[in-house]
Amino acid sequence: MRADISESNKLAGRALPSKRLLCSEPLGWQSMLARTYRDPDVTDEFTTVASSELTLVVALSGTMQIESRKGRGWHRANYRPGSAGLTAPGNVSVLRWKSTSPYPLESLHLHLPVDEYWAFDSLLLEDPLVAAAGNALKRALQQSAPEYYAESITQMLVAHLMYTANNKPAVEPLAMGRSGLDQVTEYMRAHLSEDIRLDELAALVSVSKYHFLRMFTRATGQTPHRYLTELRMARAAEMLRDNDKTVLQVAIACGYRSPGQFAAAFRRRYGVSPTEFRNFG
């Protein structure tokens, strides 16, 4: 598979509010254009540049809440390492995002040739194969891998995406409304030290807890419990950096009554204990 790297693809990166780190052009890859970026923690609304190829963006590190505007409404998703987004050839996206973790945001942007008409975009694609391919291509860029390696991954990715296109995840609107979702998430942030029940969150937007669970998960890509855990872990990391409070005080402030439970949750999220994070973070 061979593809000319169009001028529009070369210009696409200039519309991004991000710093380019690695690029496949000096390596002579012809099957795809691949670039990695260090992304800012927060962005204002901006519009991407249309590409003549399928654009696949894979999150490499950090977590963020990203929004895409369609007409007058915004659609929202939560990205973690391995999350991806698709933009069809010729389409543009209006985006904004904000980081939800203390770790830097890095992403891989791929421009892939598709032989068939590709008509849809996807704000959030959670696919283990795409995530693995993203990490492999990052290493390939770092190690100056040859064209045949990039070409083999290009063929695999395009075939996989075309095969799964009929099962693409739909980008759903914010069913409870932007203001309702913001009200819920702000309530979570304000009560991180407390036991927050599903029914009290549902009461904020006047729906049953079962309907709320479906709406919240559809709008954010996470269950309320997982979203709340992410908020608590981000707050814990922030507090541990300040060194003003003990680990026990941080645990209690983030809603954990047991230091062991807090330490286990923190290690699952960051890969180190709270004490190790404080000492080396």
Short mmCIF file of C-alpha atoms in Angstrom, two decimals:
data_model
loop_
_atom_site.label_atom_id
_atom_site.label_comp_id
_atom_site.label_asym_id
_atom_site.label_seq_id
_atom_site.Cartn_x
_atom_site.Cartn_y
_atom_site.Cartn_z
CA MET A 1 0.00 0.00 0.00
CA ARG A 2 1.43 3.35 -1.04
CA ALA A 3 0.03 6.82 -0.46
CA ASP A 4 1.27 10.28 -1.30
CA ILE A 5 1.38 12.55 1.73
CA SER A 6 -0.86 15.42 0.64
CA GLU A 7 -0.20 19.04 1.42
CA SER A 8 -3.41 19.19 3.47
CA ASN A 9 -2.09 16.42 5.71
CA LYS A 10 1.17 18.27 6.19
CA LEU A 11 -0.77 21.40 7.15
CA ALA A 12 -3.17 19.60 9.49
CA GLY A 13 -0.78 19.80 12.42
CA ARG A 14 -0.55 23.58 12.18
CA ALA A 15 -4.17 23.95 13.24
CA LEU A 16 -3.53 22.04 16.46
CA PRO A 17 -2.77 23.89 19.73
CA SER A 18 -0.14 21.20 20.39
CA LYS A 19 3.63 20.82 20.18
CA ARG A 20 4.87 18.27 17.67
CA LEU A 21 7.33 15.74 19.09
CA LEU A 22 7.93 13.05 16.44
CA CYS A 23 7.11 12.79 12.73
CA SER A 24 7.36 10.02 10.15
CA GLU A 25 8.32 12.30 7.23
CA PRO A 26 12.10 12.20 7.91
CA LEU A 27 11.85 8.39 8.04
CA GLY A 28 10.51 8.20 4.50
CA TRP A 29 7.27 6.45 5.40
CA GLN A 30 4.94 6.58 2.40
CA SER A 31 2.09 4.37 3.63
CA MET A 32 0.95 6.79 6.33
CA LEU A 33 1.77 10.10 7.94
CA ALA A 34 2.34 9.66 11.69
CA ARG A 35 3.06 12.38 14.24
CA THR A 36 3.08 12.54 18.03
CA TYR A 37 2.17 15.67 20.00
CA ARG A 38 2.41 17.08 23.49
CA ASP A 39 -1.06 18.49 24.00
CA PRO A 40 -1.95 21.44 26.26
CA ASP A 41 -3.88 20.76 29.44
CA VAL A 42 -6.74 23.06 28.40
CA THR A 43 -7.79 24.42 25.01
CA ASP A 44 -10.22 26.96 23.72
CA GLU A 45 -12.50 25.93 20.86
CA PHE A 46 -10.59 25.38 17.60
CA THR A 47 -11.23 23.87 14.17
CA THR A 48 -9.06 21.19 12.58
CA VAL A 49 -7.89 21.17 8.96
CA ALA A 50 -9.53 18.69 6.58
CA SER A 51 -7.33 15.78 5.51
CA SER A 52 -7.55 13.84 2.28
CA GLU A 53 -7.07 10.62 4.28
CA LEU A 54 -8.77 9.05 7.27
CA THR A 55 -7.47 10.71 10.43
CA LEU A 56 -7.01 8.51 13.49
CA VAL A 57 -5.94 10.10 16.78
CA VAL A 58 -4.83 7.81 19.62
CA ALA A 59 -4.27 9.03 23.19
CA LEU A 60 -0.86 7.95 24.47
CA SER A 61 -0.70 9.37 28.00
CA GLY A 62 -2.78 11.39 30.44
CA THR A 63 -6.55 11.59 30.64
CA MET A 64 -8.84 14.34 29.41
CA GLN A 65 -12.43 15.32 28.79
CA ILE A 66 -12.86 16.22 25.12
CA GLU A 67 -15.81 17.86 23.43
CA SER A 68 -16.76 18.10 19.76
CA ARG A 69 -19.33 20.57 18.43
CA LYS A 70 -21.91 19.34 15.95
CA GLY A 71 -24.16 22.19 14.85
CA ARG A 72 -25.20 24.03 18.01
CA GLY A 73 -24.64 21.12 20.38
CA TRP A 74 -21.56 19.64 21.99
CA HIS A 75 -20.75 15.95 22.38
CA ARG A 76 -18.46 14.83 25.17
CA ALA A 77 -16.12 11.90 25.81
CA ASN A 78 -13.44 10.97 28.32
CA TYR A 79 -10.07 9.92 26.96
CA ARG A 80 -7.51 7.71 28.62
CA PRO A 81 -4.39 6.07 27.10
CA GLY A 82 -5.57 3.97 24.18
CA SER A 83 -8.76 5.96 23.50
CA ALA A 84 -9.06 7.09 19.90
CA GLY A 85 -11.06 9.33 17.59
CA LEU A 86 -11.78 9.09 13.86
CA THR A 87 -12.34 11.87 11.32
CA ALA A 88 -13.46 10.99 7.80
CA PRO A 89 -11.54 12.29 4.76
CA GLY A 90 -12.54 15.87 3.97
CA ASN A 91 -14.25 16.47 7.32
CA VAL A 92 -13.22 18.94 9.99
CA SER A 93 -13.82 18.88 13.73
CA VAL A 94 -14.53 21.68 16.19
CA LEU A 95 -12.87 20.63 19.43
CA ARG A 96 -11.96 21.67 22.95
CA TRP A 97 -10.65 19.68 25.88
CA LYS A 98 -9.28 19.82 29.42
CA SER A 99 -6.95 17.46 31.25
CA THR A 100 -8.40 15.37 34.07
CA SER A 101 -5.13 14.01 35.50
CA PRO A 102 -1.77 15.39 36.61
CA TYR A 103 0.07 13.60 33.83
CA PRO A 104 1.00 15.22 30.50
CA LEU A 105 -1.25 14.70 27.51
CA GLU A 106 0.39 13.06 24.51
CA SER A 107 -1.32 11.84 21.35
CA LEU A 108 -0.52 10.09 18.09
CA HIS A 109 -2.06 11.44 14.87
CA LEU A 110 -2.27 9.13 11.87
CA HIS A 111 -3.39 9.91 8.32
CA LEU A 112 -4.38 6.62 6.70
CA PRO A 113 -5.36 5.95 3.06
CA VAL A 114 -8.76 4.30 2.64
CA ASP A 115 -9.72 2.73 -0.68
CA GLU A 116 -13.46 2.87 -0.04
CA TYR A 117 -15.74 5.79 0.74
CA TRP A 118 -15.58 6.53 4.45
CA ALA A 119 -18.51 8.57 5.66
CA PHE A 120 -18.52 8.70 9.45
CA ASP A 121 -16.63 10.28 12.32
CA SER A 122 -16.28 8.90 15.83
CA LEU A 123 -15.44 11.06 18.83
CA LEU A 124 -14.61 8.03 20.98
CA LEU A 125 -13.32 4.66 19.82
CA GLU A 126 -12.28 2.18 22.50
CA ASP A 127 -10.53 -0.64 20.64
CA PRO A 128 -7.68 -2.74 22.11
CA LEU A 129 -6.13 -3.37 18.70
CA VAL A 130 -6.09 0.34 17.83
CA ALA A 131 -4.59 1.13 21.24
CA ALA A 132 -1.85 -1.47 20.77
CA ALA A 133 -1.11 -0.21 17.25
CA GLY A 134 -0.79 3.33 18.59
CA ASN A 135 1.82 2.31 21.15
CA ALA A 136 3.67 0.25 18.53
CA LEU A 137 3.81 3.21 16.14
CA LYS A 138 5.07 5.51 18.85
CA ARG A 139 7.96 3.10 19.47
CA ALA A 140 8.50 2.81 15.72
CA LEU A 141 8.87 6.58 15.43
CA GLN A 142 11.26 6.67 18.39
CA GLN A 143 13.38 3.87 16.92
CA SER A 144 13.28 5.11 13.27
CA ALA A 145 11.60 1.95 12.02
CA PRO A 146 11.71 1.25 8.25
CA GLU A 147 8.85 1.76 5.82
CA TYR A 148 7.92 -1.92 5.59
CA TYR A 149 7.06 -1.94 9.29
CA ALA A 150 4.87 1.15 9.00
CA GLU A 151 3.22 -0.28 5.88
CA SER A 152 2.32 -3.53 7.62
CA ILE A 153 0.64 -1.65 10.49
CA THR A 154 -1.15 0.65 8.02
CA GLN A 155 -2.62 -2.34 6.19
CA MET A 156 -3.69 -3.96 9.44
CA LEU A 157 -5.29 -0.78 10.83
CA VAL A 158 -7.18 0.09 7.66
CA ALA A 159 -8.47 -3.48 7.27
CA HIS A 160 -9.52 -3.59 10.92
CA LEU A 161 -11.28 -0.23 10.83
CA MET A 162 -13.08 -1.03 7.60
CA TYR A 163 -14.18 -4.42 8.96
CA THR A 164 -15.56 -2.92 12.17
CA ALA A 165 -17.09 0.18 10.53
CA ASN A 166 -20.61 -1.27 10.66
CA ASN A 167 -20.27 -1.62 14.43
CA LYS A 168 -18.96 1.87 15.04
CA PRO A 169 -19.87 3.43 18.39
CA ALA A 170 -22.43 6.19 18.01
CA VAL A 171 -21.57 9.63 19.34
CA GLU A 172 -24.53 10.42 21.50
CA PRO A 173 -25.68 13.90 22.51
CA LEU A 174 -25.76 14.90 26.15
CA ALA A 175 -29.16 13.40 26.90
CA MET A 176 -29.54 15.15 30.25
CA GLY A 177 -28.33 18.45 28.80
CA ARG A 178 -25.02 20.22 29.23
CA SER A 179 -26.17 22.19 32.26
CA GLY A 180 -27.52 19.06 33.96
CA LEU A 181 -24.31 17.12 33.44
CA ASP A 182 -22.23 20.07 34.66
CA GLN A 183 -24.44 20.29 37.75
CA VAL A 184 -23.81 16.62 38.51
CA THR A 185 -20.05 16.73 37.99
CA GLU A 186 -19.70 19.94 40.02
CA TYR A 187 -21.66 18.29 42.83
CA MET A 188 -19.23 15.37 42.72
CA ARG A 189 -16.24 17.71 42.97
CA ALA A 190 -17.78 19.58 45.89
CA HIS A 191 -18.51 16.40 47.86
CA LEU A 192 -15.49 14.19 47.19
CA SER A 193 -15.00 13.51 50.89
CA GLU A 194 -18.54 12.19 51.29
CA ASP A 195 -20.34 9.00 50.36
CA ILE A 196 -22.15 9.96 47.17
CA ARG A 197 -25.10 7.76 46.24
CA LEU A 198 -26.45 7.19 42.76
CA ASP A 199 -29.97 8.23 43.76
CA GLU A 200 -28.84 11.63 45.05
CA LEU A 201 -27.02 12.32 41.77
CA ALA A 202 -30.12 11.28 39.83
CA ALA A 203 -32.24 13.62 41.97
CA LEU A 204 -30.14 16.57 40.81
CA VAL A 205 -31.50 16.15 37.27
CA SER A 206 -34.91 14.75 38.31
CA VAL A 207 -34.67 11.27 36.77
CA SER A 208 -34.63 7.75 38.17
CA LYS A 209 -31.26 6.37 39.16
CA TYR A 210 -31.46 3.72 36.43
CA HIS A 211 -32.19 6.28 33.73
CA PHE A 212 -29.48 8.53 35.17
CA LEU A 213 -26.94 5.69 35.01
CA ARG A 214 -27.65 5.18 31.30
CA MET A 215 -27.61 8.90 30.49
CA PHE A 216 -24.43 9.63 32.43
CA THR A 217 -22.54 6.69 30.95
CA ARG A 218 -23.69 7.60 27.44
CA ALA A 219 -22.66 11.24 27.89
CA THR A 220 -19.24 10.68 29.51
CA GLY A 221 -18.17 7.19 28.43
CA GLN A 222 -17.82 6.24 32.11
CA THR A 223 -20.13 5.04 34.86
CA PRO A 224 -20.76 7.59 37.64
CA HIS A 225 -18.66 5.45 40.01
CA ARG A 226 -15.67 5.37 37.67
CA TYR A 227 -15.98 9.09 36.91
CA LEU A 228 -16.10 9.87 40.64
CA THR A 229 -13.05 7.67 41.24
CA GLU A 230 -11.12 9.57 38.55
CA LEU A 231 -12.03 12.87 40.24
CA ARG A 232 -10.93 11.54 43.63
CA MET A 233 -7.63 10.26 42.27
CA ALA A 234 -6.89 13.58 40.56
CA ARG A 235 -7.66 15.46 43.80
CA ALA A 236 -5.50 13.03 45.78
CA ALA A 237 -2.53 13.52 43.45
CA GLU A 238 -2.90 17.28 43.73
CA MET A 239 -3.02 17.17 47.53
CA LEU A 240 -0.07 14.79 47.80
CA ARG A 241 2.11 17.23 45.85
CA ASP A 242 1.44 19.97 48.39
CA ASN A 243 2.88 17.92 51.30
CA ASP A 244 0.65 19.78 53.77
CA LYS A 245 -1.43 16.78 54.78
CA THR A 246 -0.72 13.22 55.79
CA VAL A 247 -1.68 10.36 53.51
CA LEU A 248 -4.52 9.52 55.89
CA GLN A 249 -5.85 13.08 55.71
CA VAL A 250 -5.68 12.96 51.90
CA ALA A 251 -7.53 9.64 51.89
CA ILE A 252 -10.33 11.03 54.08
CA ALA A 253 -10.58 14.24 52.02
CA CYS A 254 -11.04 12.09 48.92
CA GLY A 255 -13.79 9.92 50.35
CA TYR A 256 -11.80 6.91 51.59
CA ARG A 257 -12.27 5.82 55.19
CA SER A 258 -9.64 3.08 54.96
CA PRO A 259 -5.99 3.96 54.20
CA GLY A 260 -5.56 0.51 52.66
CA GLN A 261 -8.53 1.01 50.33
CA PHE A 262 -7.19 4.42 49.32
CA ALA A 263 -3.67 3.08 48.71
CA ALA A 264 -5.01 0.23 46.57
CA ALA A 265 -7.15 2.57 44.46
CA PHE A 266 -4.26 5.01 44.07
CA ARG A 267 -1.86 2.28 42.98
CA ARG A 268 -4.36 0.99 40.42
CA ARG A 269 -4.67 4.48 38.96
CA TYR A 270 -1.05 5.68 39.06
CA GLY A 271 1.03 2.53 39.44
CA VAL A 272 2.68 3.65 42.70
CA SER A 273 1.65 4.06 46.33
CA PRO A 274 0.59 7.51 47.63
CA THR A 275 3.86 7.76 49.58
CA GLU A 276 5.95 6.86 46.53
CA PHE A 277 4.04 9.39 44.45
CA ARG A 278 4.71 12.10 47.04
CA ASN A 279 8.41 11.26 47.26
CA PHE A 280 9.08 10.95 43.55
CA GLY A 281 6.21 12.75 41.84
#
